[in-house]
Amino acid sequence: MEKFTTLTSRAIPLDIANVDTDQIIPARFLKATDKKGFGDNVFRDWRYNKEGSENVEFTLNQPKYAGNILVAGDNFGCGSSREHAAWALVGYGFKVIVSSFFADIFKGNALNNGLLPLQVSEDFLQHLISEIKADPKVKLRVDLRNQKIRINSSKRFESFEIDAYKKTCMINGYDDIDYLLSKKEMITAFENATSR
Amino acid sequence: MSNKTLFDKVWDAHVVDTIKKGPQVLYIDKHLIHEVTSPQAFNELEARGIPVFRPNQIVATADHNTPTQNQDQPIKDDLSRKQLEQLSTNCEKNNITLYQLGHKYNGIVHVMAPELGFTQPGMTMVCGDSHTSTHGAFGAIAFGIGTSQVAQVFASQCLLLTKPKSLRVNVNGRLKKGVLPKDVILYIISKLGTNSGTGYFCEYAGDVFQNMSMEGRMTVCNMSIEMGARGGMIAPDQTTFNYVKGRAYAPKGKDFEKKVAYWKTLPTDKGATFDKEYTFDAEDIEPMITYGTNPGMGIKISENIPTIKDSSFIKSLEYMNFEAGESLINTQINYVFIGSCTNSRIEDFRVAAQYVKGKQKADNVTAWLVPGSKQVEAQIIAEGLKTIFERAGFELRQPGCSACLAMNDDKIPQGEYCVSTSNRNFEGRQGQGSRTILASPLVAAATAIAGKIVDVTENIETLEFA
Ligand code: SF4
């Protein structure tokens, strides 16, 4: 897993609530047996029209927007447990998703792939979206160590919460398997004690 | 031991270790896998040279990506075939039991595992699928996980988790005739919204759930994830024990009795408190239907679509091509799907068959009936339901997830409405551009007969079912 400490980047607004994992990566793209190539199909049915042409209205297709941060509406990532959604967002180049609320499974999947689900207040989110829309060149700075997100131009910032253990994992690029494997003796003792 | 919830009791019994100011190491009793979310986890283990720790606690099935016709023949779609082959190879290499396509125990993971007695009260269960919440119907802690977590369970039979908060939803009273478990859960979600349960594990309590069959309880718990809850649970009782008893993987004889004695200690203690609690009255629930693109956008079938000034709401109605304030009654429907891990158990087909018996499907309707498992399929045939359906013009297909997520060929065409007994009405869920309307098997059957949405409550008293 890639390490994450700070990121300064422009951001892409996706002003839609309840973005579900079927939109992030439709089921018909789940036939692969590896993690590669999902980025090409992220938000597939919003990015392309039915006959295959680009939907120029969709935020990812608007040349004025760019960057590794996606700023999305409330309740992002609801629906299926498919980690393919996280792989698709990472594959496309996102490193941070900002929203006012994340669905549980998506949040865990993102963290397990070095993608930071950054939860901000409803107010700050609205503010972010309007600033980016007003000036698509505006840059955001995400500082994981100090748990802060800042809008560079206006200097407005907000602190965010993250589980301390997950934060350490993100900063060091560790994943849970390493930790669990180090606990194997304890796990076996638990099995014996509970006669599993 | 006093004042603990059902969830607390099961969770606490599975904690191996607690990281200071961090998550806990939770032991997982049973791990279910399928073809779509497991291959990358197997690859990960192989790449890191880690063996599968407890292969005996894993059961595999093929369901998401399988055809529902000609299952005895090779799969035509290359990618699908490869994914299934990969599952077989992985299971073989790692000594994991696989009920592959065509096996008499094959089926949708959340239908076949309970049928085999693999699902039991007091267990922790996971699967790389969000509807794992289904198994909570037995009083198990069961939830969906991502593929990285599938790899973690492969490697250690454990997961690192922070204990969720607790939520209880009580529904008391008597359900009206024609109100099915699906209506109960669609009603709850329409009242609470799609993210009310995020961060929580939900317990369903009250006499409505106590009086429900195991099939009905599974339908309810199945959709817990649609209100954001990682899982839902119902206290195990005699109904649960009777269901589990005698199944292939269930404990037998004295072992079973011992387990039952333990299972009886699991229900929530009097005086236990929940972080959030809601109570509903059974009498207020009516047959439900959804009009939008998330499962919280549901109304009583006799109601009109609400008017809400919100851009996501408006976008959703645009997608569905519905108007705020209108009624869905008489909307022409060309596709009906009865299936998915929400409603593809024998009871669901019994209800549909009772309604359909002696009637004819409307000409404009294509109706797919897709059993949840080979065992359900066999039962449909044995009980004579297949004949009833075929006489009425319905097509009975072979088991699998099918049009619930449209990974196989069972896709609803662009722009068409489908009244579906599945659990998600997201944009394009049942095929690109398709429009899903979620409902119970009764409403779905009635739609197929009428060729349009009808108010089943109008002549409900004349119908012959409970
Ligand atoms: S039937 Fe639908 S919801 Fe259930 S496991 Fe299959 S795809 Fe998922």
XYZ file of C-alpha atoms and ligand atoms in Angstrom:
670
model
C 0.000 0.000 0.000
C 1.253 3.505 -0.846
C 2.078 5.834 2.030
C 0.028 8.972 2.525
C 1.032 12.039 4.522
C 0.113 15.266 2.749
C -1.339 16.194 -0.595
C -1.789 19.531 -2.325
C -3.973 19.281 -5.368
C -6.801 20.771 -7.333
C -10.133 19.032 -6.873
C -13.038 17.776 -8.943
C -16.561 18.475 -7.653
C -19.247 15.781 -7.886
C -22.263 17.532 -6.482
C -24.514 14.474 -6.134
C -25.683 12.793 -2.926
C -25.905 9.013 -2.373
C -23.356 8.101 -5.046
C -23.567 4.305 -4.918
C -20.934 1.757 -5.828
C -22.934 0.663 -8.876
C -22.330 4.160 -10.294
C -18.666 4.172 -9.316
C -18.142 0.884 -11.113
C -21.101 -0.867 -12.798
C -21.449 -4.618 -12.224
C -20.680 -5.551 -15.801
C -17.061 -4.538 -15.199
C -16.605 -6.866 -12.245
C -15.570 -9.870 -14.272
C -11.852 -9.275 -13.971
C -9.762 -11.418 -11.660
C -7.083 -8.807 -10.990
C -7.144 -5.201 -9.781
C -5.957 -3.536 -12.977
C -7.845 -1.420 -15.454
C -10.827 -0.426 -13.321
C -9.857 3.251 -13.530
C -10.927 3.352 -17.184
C -14.450 2.468 -16.185
C -14.929 4.599 -13.095
C -18.362 6.313 -13.275
C -18.688 4.666 -16.665
C -22.385 5.287 -17.232
C -22.133 8.921 -16.201
C -18.978 9.566 -18.200
C -20.187 8.107 -21.462
C -23.467 8.310 -23.316
C -25.209 5.114 -24.264
C -23.750 5.096 -27.796
C -20.247 5.476 -26.416
C -19.583 9.180 -26.888
C -18.326 11.254 -23.988
C -20.915 12.968 -21.839
C -19.405 16.448 -21.909
C -21.583 17.610 -19.037
C -20.151 15.132 -16.555
C -17.692 16.627 -14.122
C -14.768 14.305 -14.984
C -15.084 15.298 -18.647
C -14.962 19.028 -18.035
C -11.463 20.209 -18.917
C -11.640 23.006 -16.352
C -11.540 20.465 -13.512
C -8.504 18.387 -12.585
C -6.670 16.923 -9.610
C -6.394 13.923 -7.306
C -9.190 14.942 -4.956
C -12.860 14.182 -5.547
C -15.307 16.319 -3.588
C -18.628 14.468 -3.536
C -22.108 14.816 -2.041
C -23.433 13.243 1.129
C -23.436 9.454 1.756
C -20.756 8.564 -0.767
C -20.114 4.895 -1.572
C -23.373 3.361 -0.413
C -24.469 0.016 -1.778
C -22.370 -2.969 -2.620
C -19.214 -4.155 -0.841
C -17.280 -4.305 -4.119
C -13.737 -3.115 -3.469
C -13.594 -2.635 -7.225
C -15.086 0.802 -6.488
C -11.994 1.784 -4.506
C -9.695 0.230 -7.142
C -11.502 2.199 -9.847
C -11.126 5.524 -8.018
C -7.465 4.826 -7.232
C -6.920 3.612 -10.785
C -8.286 6.873 -12.136
C -5.834 8.770 -9.973
C -7.801 9.865 -6.927
C -5.968 9.896 -3.608
C -8.609 11.605 -1.475
C -12.418 11.561 -1.534
C -14.089 14.348 0.430
C -17.721 14.004 1.483
C -19.942 14.863 4.427
C -20.714 11.168 4.958
C -19.327 7.814 3.822
C -20.929 4.395 3.759
C -19.157 1.960 6.116
C -17.872 -0.697 3.774
C -16.678 1.785 1.190
C -14.772 3.704 3.844
C -12.947 0.555 4.973
C -12.221 -0.481 1.394
C -10.817 2.947 0.586
C -8.518 2.933 3.615
C -7.290 -0.538 2.700
C -6.189 0.847 -0.662
C -4.457 4.005 0.473
C -7.399 6.165 -0.625
C -8.321 8.664 2.083
C -12.073 9.037 2.773
C -12.107 12.492 4.312
C -15.274 13.438 6.137
C -16.061 17.127 6.533
C -19.083 19.008 7.842
C -22.048 19.674 5.592
C -21.169 23.385 5.688
C -17.548 22.955 4.745
C -18.526 20.613 1.934
C -20.944 23.145 0.452
C -18.283 25.785 0.787
C -15.698 23.594 -0.933
C -18.006 22.793 -3.819
C -18.899 26.426 -4.422
C -15.262 27.564 -4.221
C -14.153 24.916 -6.706
C -17.022 25.767 -9.042
C -16.220 29.471 -8.817
C -12.531 28.914 -9.376
C -11.620 25.449 -10.683
C -7.925 26.255 -10.234
C -8.231 26.497 -6.469
C -5.967 24.072 -4.601
C -6.712 22.058 -1.487
C -4.147 20.879 1.017
C -4.774 17.674 2.924
C -2.546 17.067 5.915
C -3.137 13.620 7.383
C -0.686 13.949 10.276
C -2.450 17.041 11.612
C -5.846 15.905 10.320
C -6.586 19.137 8.487
C -7.983 20.066 5.098
C -7.413 23.609 3.849
C -8.516 25.658 0.887
C -5.282 27.342 -0.149
C -6.701 30.564 -1.579
C -9.084 31.484 1.225
C -7.025 29.753 3.963
C -10.273 28.385 5.279
C -9.725 24.968 6.870
C -11.401 22.213 8.828
C -10.102 19.408 11.040
C -11.207 15.860 10.308
C -11.448 12.647 12.301
C -9.724 9.391 11.481
C -9.258 6.214 13.494
C -5.773 6.411 15.081
C -4.835 2.903 13.993
C -5.938 3.526 10.410
C -4.040 6.786 10.361
C -0.823 5.024 11.339
C -1.438 2.442 8.625
C -1.981 5.143 5.979
C 1.091 7.121 6.995
C 3.334 4.061 7.019
C 1.713 2.174 4.174
C 0.974 -0.871 6.385
C -2.012 -3.089 5.877
C -4.082 -5.173 8.280
C -2.758 -8.525 7.084
C 0.695 -7.798 8.491
C -0.809 -6.992 11.849
C -3.127 -10.003 11.939
C -0.360 -12.400 10.962
C 1.663 -11.164 13.911
C -1.239 -12.279 16.146
C -1.448 -15.865 14.913
C -0.410 -17.483 18.190
C -3.025 -15.523 20.038
C -5.640 -16.484 17.466
C -4.793 -20.173 17.787
C -4.939 -19.911 21.582
C -8.381 -18.297 21.228
C -9.548 -21.166 19.024
C -8.371 -23.730 21.553
C -9.875 -21.930 24.509
C -13.269 -21.618 22.816
C -13.053 -25.103 21.241
C -13.546 -23.925 17.688
C -23.658 -10.706 32.260
C -26.713 -8.571 32.641
C -27.931 -5.799 30.381
C -26.208 -6.886 27.226
C -27.695 -6.795 23.774
C -27.792 -9.781 21.452
C -25.131 -8.055 19.414
C -22.897 -7.432 22.458
C -23.079 -11.063 23.513
C -22.070 -12.426 20.137
C -19.424 -9.764 19.519
C -17.816 -10.062 22.951
C -17.572 -13.838 22.594
C -15.420 -13.361 19.481
C -12.906 -10.735 20.559
C -9.389 -12.159 20.407
C -7.571 -8.959 21.288
C -8.018 -5.213 21.582
C -5.545 -2.681 20.256
C -5.134 0.229 22.653
C -7.206 3.162 21.353
C -7.735 1.149 18.206
C -9.798 -1.620 16.682
C -10.381 -5.124 18.021
C -9.339 -8.427 16.538
C -12.602 -10.249 15.885
C -12.653 -13.990 15.251
C -14.732 -15.097 12.268
C -16.510 -18.454 12.481
C -17.673 -18.793 8.902
C -16.467 -17.240 5.694
C -18.557 -17.441 2.531
C -16.991 -16.695 -0.811
C -18.070 -16.336 -4.436
C -16.442 -15.777 -7.803
C -16.544 -11.967 -8.025
C -14.917 -10.695 -4.844
C -12.472 -13.523 -4.071
C -9.968 -13.807 -6.967
C -7.938 -10.708 -6.035
C -7.789 -11.920 -2.418
C -6.406 -15.293 -3.483
C -3.884 -13.490 -5.703
C -2.811 -11.295 -2.821
C -2.148 -14.287 -0.563
C -0.306 -16.124 -3.280
C 1.863 -13.101 -4.055
C 2.802 -12.774 -0.395
C 3.273 -16.508 0.146
C 0.605 -16.709 2.849
C -1.433 -19.949 3.164
C -5.197 -20.038 3.789
C -5.380 -20.429 7.579
C -8.688 -22.305 8.126
C -10.029 -23.702 4.847
C -12.639 -25.770 6.712
C -14.432 -22.635 7.795
C -14.909 -21.409 4.242
C -17.668 -22.359 1.835
C -17.737 -21.266 -1.789
C -20.485 -20.980 -4.355
C -20.833 -19.530 -7.843
C -23.762 -17.154 -8.126
C -23.180 -13.569 -9.267
C -21.869 -14.183 -12.713
C -23.633 -17.389 -13.716
C -26.169 -17.922 -16.497
C -29.733 -18.882 -15.537
C -30.276 -20.992 -18.619
C -28.441 -24.075 -19.884
C -26.278 -24.323 -16.787
C -25.142 -27.750 -17.924
C -23.394 -26.231 -20.933
C -20.091 -24.339 -21.020
C -20.498 -20.625 -20.284
C -20.353 -18.588 -23.485
C -19.028 -15.336 -22.086
C -15.223 -15.608 -21.891
C -14.649 -13.379 -18.888
C -17.429 -15.002 -16.886
C -16.169 -18.469 -17.659
C -12.654 -17.513 -16.661
C -13.836 -16.027 -13.388
C -15.655 -19.252 -12.519
C -12.697 -21.371 -13.540
C -10.495 -19.258 -11.343
C -12.815 -19.897 -8.392
C -12.639 -23.670 -8.978
C -8.850 -23.589 -9.228
C -8.485 -21.449 -6.127
C -10.809 -23.642 -4.078
C -9.101 -26.800 -5.233
C -5.626 -25.456 -4.469
C -6.668 -24.339 -1.012
C -8.941 -27.244 -0.001
C -12.087 -25.148 0.125
C -15.496 -26.747 -0.415
C -17.101 -25.325 -3.549
C -20.693 -25.848 -4.642
C -20.179 -25.006 -8.240
C -22.674 -24.327 -10.963
C -25.026 -27.271 -11.355
C -24.276 -28.838 -7.953
C -27.449 -29.733 -6.052
C -26.418 -27.316 -3.286
C -25.417 -24.447 -5.588
C -27.215 -21.150 -5.213
C -26.987 -17.518 -4.161
C -24.604 -17.464 -1.234
C -27.196 -15.988 1.141
C -29.788 -18.562 0.199
C -27.684 -21.710 0.081
C -25.655 -21.189 3.280
C -28.686 -21.042 5.607
C -30.256 -23.988 3.749
C -27.186 -26.087 4.459
C -27.225 -25.188 8.143
C -23.945 -23.395 7.659
C -25.558 -20.320 9.223
C -26.213 -20.671 12.956
C -27.111 -18.421 15.882
C -24.297 -16.802 17.814
C -21.800 -17.019 14.970
C -19.694 -14.386 13.306
C -19.964 -14.678 9.539
C -18.561 -12.648 6.676
C -18.655 -12.634 2.893
C -17.388 -10.297 0.209
C -20.946 -9.187 -0.385
C -22.933 -6.482 1.361
C -26.085 -8.592 1.734
C -24.312 -10.939 4.128
C -26.527 -9.133 6.639
C -29.142 -11.746 5.618
C -27.648 -14.314 8.009
C -28.366 -12.033 10.958
C -31.884 -13.482 10.796
C -30.480 -16.371 12.844
C -29.019 -14.162 15.561
C -25.570 -14.239 13.986
C -23.295 -11.248 13.475
C -23.015 -11.331 9.707
C -21.757 -8.565 7.474
C -20.252 -7.795 4.105
C -16.559 -7.106 3.643
C -14.271 -5.832 0.906
C -11.754 -7.961 -0.924
C -8.815 -6.794 1.230
C -10.735 -8.092 4.211
C -11.477 -11.346 2.399
C -7.703 -11.740 2.174
C -7.355 -10.932 5.878
C -9.838 -13.625 6.844
C -8.107 -16.086 4.523
C -4.822 -15.307 6.240
C -5.914 -15.197 9.871
C -9.633 -16.090 10.253
C -9.885 -12.660 11.905
C -10.656 -9.041 11.070
C -9.597 -5.772 12.619
C -12.780 -3.912 13.471
C -14.128 -1.139 15.619
C -17.266 -2.182 17.430
C -20.261 -0.489 15.782
C -22.960 1.357 17.688
C -26.288 -0.308 18.417
C -29.674 0.423 16.926
C -32.990 -1.290 17.572
C -36.050 -1.145 15.356
C -39.245 -2.394 17.000
C -42.348 -3.261 15.033
C -45.325 -4.379 17.074
C -48.866 -5.372 16.247
C -50.439 -7.427 13.484
C -49.523 -7.031 9.847
C -52.438 -6.521 7.479
C -53.255 -9.144 4.917
C -50.993 -8.908 1.901
C -48.254 -7.080 3.818
C -45.117 -9.185 3.474
C -41.706 -9.039 5.194
C -40.401 -7.129 2.151
C -42.980 -4.416 2.762
C -41.937 -4.209 6.405
C -38.308 -3.542 5.545
C -39.103 -1.200 2.622
C -41.368 0.709 5.002
C -38.650 0.960 7.668
C -36.074 2.191 5.149
C -38.508 4.704 3.658
C -39.039 6.121 7.149
C -35.424 6.101 8.326
C -33.506 6.823 5.103
C -30.582 5.142 3.430
C -27.852 6.269 5.803
C -29.660 6.147 9.137
C -27.935 2.896 10.015
C -24.379 3.783 8.969
C -22.014 2.987 11.826
C -24.650 0.839 13.522
C -25.610 -2.791 13.816
C -29.378 -3.136 13.912
C -31.568 -5.457 15.943
C -35.151 -6.003 14.784
C -37.473 -6.693 17.679
C -41.159 -6.883 18.438
C -43.907 -9.388 17.763
C -43.944 -8.796 14.011
C -40.477 -10.360 13.752
C -41.190 -12.975 16.390
C -44.146 -14.157 14.336
C -42.179 -14.167 11.088
C -40.824 -17.285 9.394
C -37.060 -17.668 8.928
C -37.500 -16.833 5.252
C -39.248 -13.594 6.184
C -36.603 -12.719 8.758
C -33.924 -13.255 6.130
C -35.730 -10.871 3.759
C -35.749 -8.211 6.472
C -32.146 -8.627 7.627
C -31.007 -8.811 4.000
C -31.935 -5.188 3.410
C -30.314 -3.787 6.590
C -27.451 -2.583 4.419
C -29.919 -0.481 2.419
C -30.323 1.783 5.424
C -26.568 1.839 5.814
C -26.350 -0.633 8.711
C -23.565 -3.131 8.371
C -25.906 -5.840 9.575
C -29.227 -6.661 11.160
C -30.087 -9.309 13.727
C -33.152 -11.029 15.098
C -33.034 -12.920 18.386
C -32.928 -16.695 17.894
C -36.001 -18.573 19.125
C -37.839 -21.844 18.551
C -38.532 -20.844 14.920
C -34.773 -20.496 14.419
C -33.895 -23.782 16.131
C -36.524 -25.684 14.139
C -35.117 -24.278 10.906
C -31.511 -25.171 11.714
C -32.229 -28.645 13.062
C -31.313 -31.501 10.769
C -29.569 -29.417 8.092
C -26.383 -30.737 6.491
C -23.871 -28.605 8.431
C -25.947 -28.142 11.587
C -24.768 -29.760 14.805
C -26.437 -33.119 15.479
C -27.863 -34.968 18.507
C -26.407 -33.993 21.872
C -24.263 -31.289 20.251
C -27.368 -29.680 18.862
C -29.087 -29.709 22.267
C -26.012 -28.142 23.838
C -25.948 -25.444 21.198
C -29.643 -24.705 21.654
C -29.069 -24.236 25.379
C -26.381 -21.666 24.521
C -28.428 -20.016 21.786
C -31.232 -19.476 24.294
C -28.926 -17.221 26.330
C -28.338 -14.888 23.391
C -31.435 -12.643 23.218
C -31.008 -9.072 24.449
C -31.327 -8.737 28.226
C -34.137 -6.699 29.710
C -32.791 -3.249 30.490
C -30.059 -3.323 27.842
C -29.821 0.017 26.101
C -29.282 0.944 22.461
C -27.601 4.012 21.036
C -30.660 4.631 18.856
C -34.115 3.137 18.906
C -37.187 3.427 16.664
C -40.641 1.941 17.058
C -43.281 1.397 14.389
C -46.805 0.108 14.388
C -47.531 -2.922 12.179
C -50.951 -1.561 11.303
C -49.401 1.455 9.558
C -47.576 -0.724 7.031
C -49.036 -1.412 3.608
C -47.728 -3.010 0.444
C -44.795 -0.845 -0.618
C -43.192 0.200 -3.863
C -40.200 2.382 -4.737
C -40.260 5.246 -7.207
C -36.669 6.475 -7.175
C -33.070 5.347 -7.410
C -32.326 4.369 -3.843
C -34.209 1.925 -1.621
C -35.231 4.681 0.782
C -37.411 6.234 -1.919
C -40.405 4.050 -1.144
C -44.133 4.755 -0.728
C -47.236 2.757 0.056
C -48.522 1.476 -3.262
C -51.665 3.602 -2.855
C -49.713 6.803 -2.160
C -48.390 9.451 -4.529
C -44.732 10.274 -5.085
C -43.791 13.065 -2.687
C -42.660 16.485 -3.822
C -39.198 17.366 -2.542
C -37.074 20.279 -3.680
C -33.636 18.737 -3.720
C -31.331 18.285 -6.689
C -30.587 14.610 -6.008
C -34.306 13.885 -5.657
C -35.098 15.661 -8.907
C -32.256 13.910 -10.726
C -33.590 10.602 -9.459
C -37.135 11.220 -10.716
C -35.749 12.339 -14.055
C -33.911 9.068 -14.365
C -37.080 7.143 -13.513
C -39.189 9.379 -15.783
C -41.711 9.947 -13.003
C -43.297 13.208 -11.863
C -43.384 14.403 -8.285
C -46.905 14.069 -6.901
C -48.081 11.380 -9.304
C -49.364 7.901 -8.455
C -47.654 4.798 -9.823
C -50.905 2.882 -10.150
C -51.579 1.980 -13.810
C -47.975 2.590 -14.865
C -47.311 0.090 -17.650
C -44.618 -2.430 -16.749
C -42.984 -4.741 -19.282
C -40.565 -6.612 -17.015
C -41.046 -8.451 -13.748
C -38.273 -10.182 -11.822
C -38.925 -12.467 -8.870
C -35.597 -13.499 -7.444
C -32.414 -12.302 -5.643
C -31.182 -13.076 -2.139
C -33.993 -10.885 -0.785
C -36.930 -12.828 -2.206
C -36.031 -16.095 -3.894
C -36.850 -18.576 -1.157
C -39.653 -21.091 -1.322
C -42.134 -18.892 0.575
C -41.678 -16.118 -1.959
C -42.586 -18.442 -4.800
C -45.512 -19.844 -2.836
C -47.003 -16.376 -2.394
C -46.479 -15.560 -6.057
C -47.947 -18.900 -7.168
C -51.023 -18.458 -4.968
C -51.730 -15.153 -6.628
C -50.946 -16.325 -10.132
C -52.874 -19.595 -9.982
C -55.541 -19.767 -12.633
C -54.633 -16.367 -14.096
C -52.661 -15.386 -17.188
C -49.635 -13.152 -17.428
C -50.269 -9.958 -19.419
C -48.956 -10.118 -22.990
C -46.669 -7.113 -22.626
C -44.814 -8.611 -19.683
C -41.604 -10.621 -19.687
C -41.480 -12.325 -16.292
C -38.424 -14.090 -14.938
C -38.651 -16.280 -11.890
C -35.199 -17.110 -10.611
C -34.930 -19.397 -7.567
C -32.217 -18.642 -5.033
C -30.777 -22.116 -5.074
C -30.961 -25.574 -6.601
C -32.801 -26.705 -3.484
C -35.444 -24.008 -3.891
C -35.732 -24.911 -7.571
C -36.310 -28.571 -6.660
C -38.932 -27.560 -4.112
C -40.754 -25.354 -6.643
C -41.031 -28.346 -8.923
C -41.940 -30.796 -6.130
C -44.731 -28.561 -4.821
C -46.230 -28.164 -8.287
C -45.564 -24.419 -8.393
C -43.629 -24.719 -11.623
C -46.730 -26.007 -13.373
C -48.821 -23.143 -11.999
C -46.262 -20.601 -13.201
C -45.845 -22.123 -16.631
C -49.584 -22.315 -17.171
C -49.770 -18.637 -16.358
C -47.021 -17.876 -18.889
C -44.087 -17.316 -16.529
C -40.603 -18.575 -17.183
C -38.783 -20.434 -14.422
C -35.045 -20.048 -14.806
C -32.093 -21.684 -13.058
C -30.669 -20.319 -9.775
C -28.338 -17.340 -9.446
C -28.213 -13.606 -8.808
C -29.468 -12.966 -12.326
C -31.249 -9.669 -13.005
C -30.559 -8.447 -9.467
C -27.249 -7.058 -10.673
C -27.294 -7.987 -14.347
C -23.767 -9.338 -14.564
C -25.002 -12.187 -16.714
C -27.350 -12.004 -19.714
C -30.466 -11.279 -17.646
C -30.569 -7.558 -18.288
C -33.501 -5.183 -18.369
C -33.323 -3.069 -21.553
C -32.601 0.661 -21.616
C -35.501 2.792 -20.404
C -37.723 -0.123 -19.365
C -39.312 -0.416 -15.947
C -38.879 -3.612 -13.989
C -40.908 -4.434 -10.915
C -38.357 -6.444 -9.031
C -38.213 -8.309 -5.732
C -34.490 -7.537 -5.420
C -32.969 -5.007 -3.054
C -31.431 -2.188 -5.080
C -33.022 0.254 -7.478
C -29.811 2.144 -8.269
C -29.417 3.648 -11.748
C -28.607 0.901 -14.218
C -28.515 -1.791 -11.537
C -30.522 -4.207 -13.691
C -28.881 -3.210 -16.971
C -27.707 0.075 -18.473
C -30.516 2.616 -18.427
C -32.970 0.215 -16.761
C -35.454 1.529 -14.189
C -36.077 -0.608 -11.140
C -39.137 -0.547 -8.921
C -38.669 -2.601 -5.763
C -41.607 -4.539 -4.368
C -42.710 -7.741 -2.657
C -43.276 -11.006 -4.541
C -47.019 -10.440 -4.228
C -46.886 -6.993 -5.836
C -44.500 -8.336 -8.484
C -46.856 -11.212 -9.331
C -49.855 -8.881 -9.466
C -47.937 -6.547 -11.792
C -47.093 -9.407 -14.127
C -50.730 -10.441 -14.373
C -52.042 -6.915 -14.936
C -49.156 -5.666 -17.116
C -49.176 -2.538 -14.981
C -48.909 -1.556 -11.358
C -52.135 -2.295 -9.513
C -53.241 -1.643 -5.969
C -53.175 -5.159 -4.526
C -54.916 -3.952 -1.395
C -58.150 -3.375 -3.324
C -59.140 -7.012 -3.620
C -56.853 -8.397 -0.953
C -59.665 -9.895 1.128
C -60.659 -12.230 -1.679
C -57.152 -13.648 -2.005
C -56.349 -16.963 -0.447
C -53.244 -16.462 1.581
C -52.178 -15.402 5.003
S -28.860 -11.641 -5.403
Fe -28.229 -9.541 -5.774
S -27.905 -8.645 -3.806
Fe -28.002 -10.839 -3.518
S -25.894 -11.542 -3.535
Fe -26.663 -11.667 -5.618
S -26.160 -9.732 -6.565
Fe -25.930 -9.452 -4.377
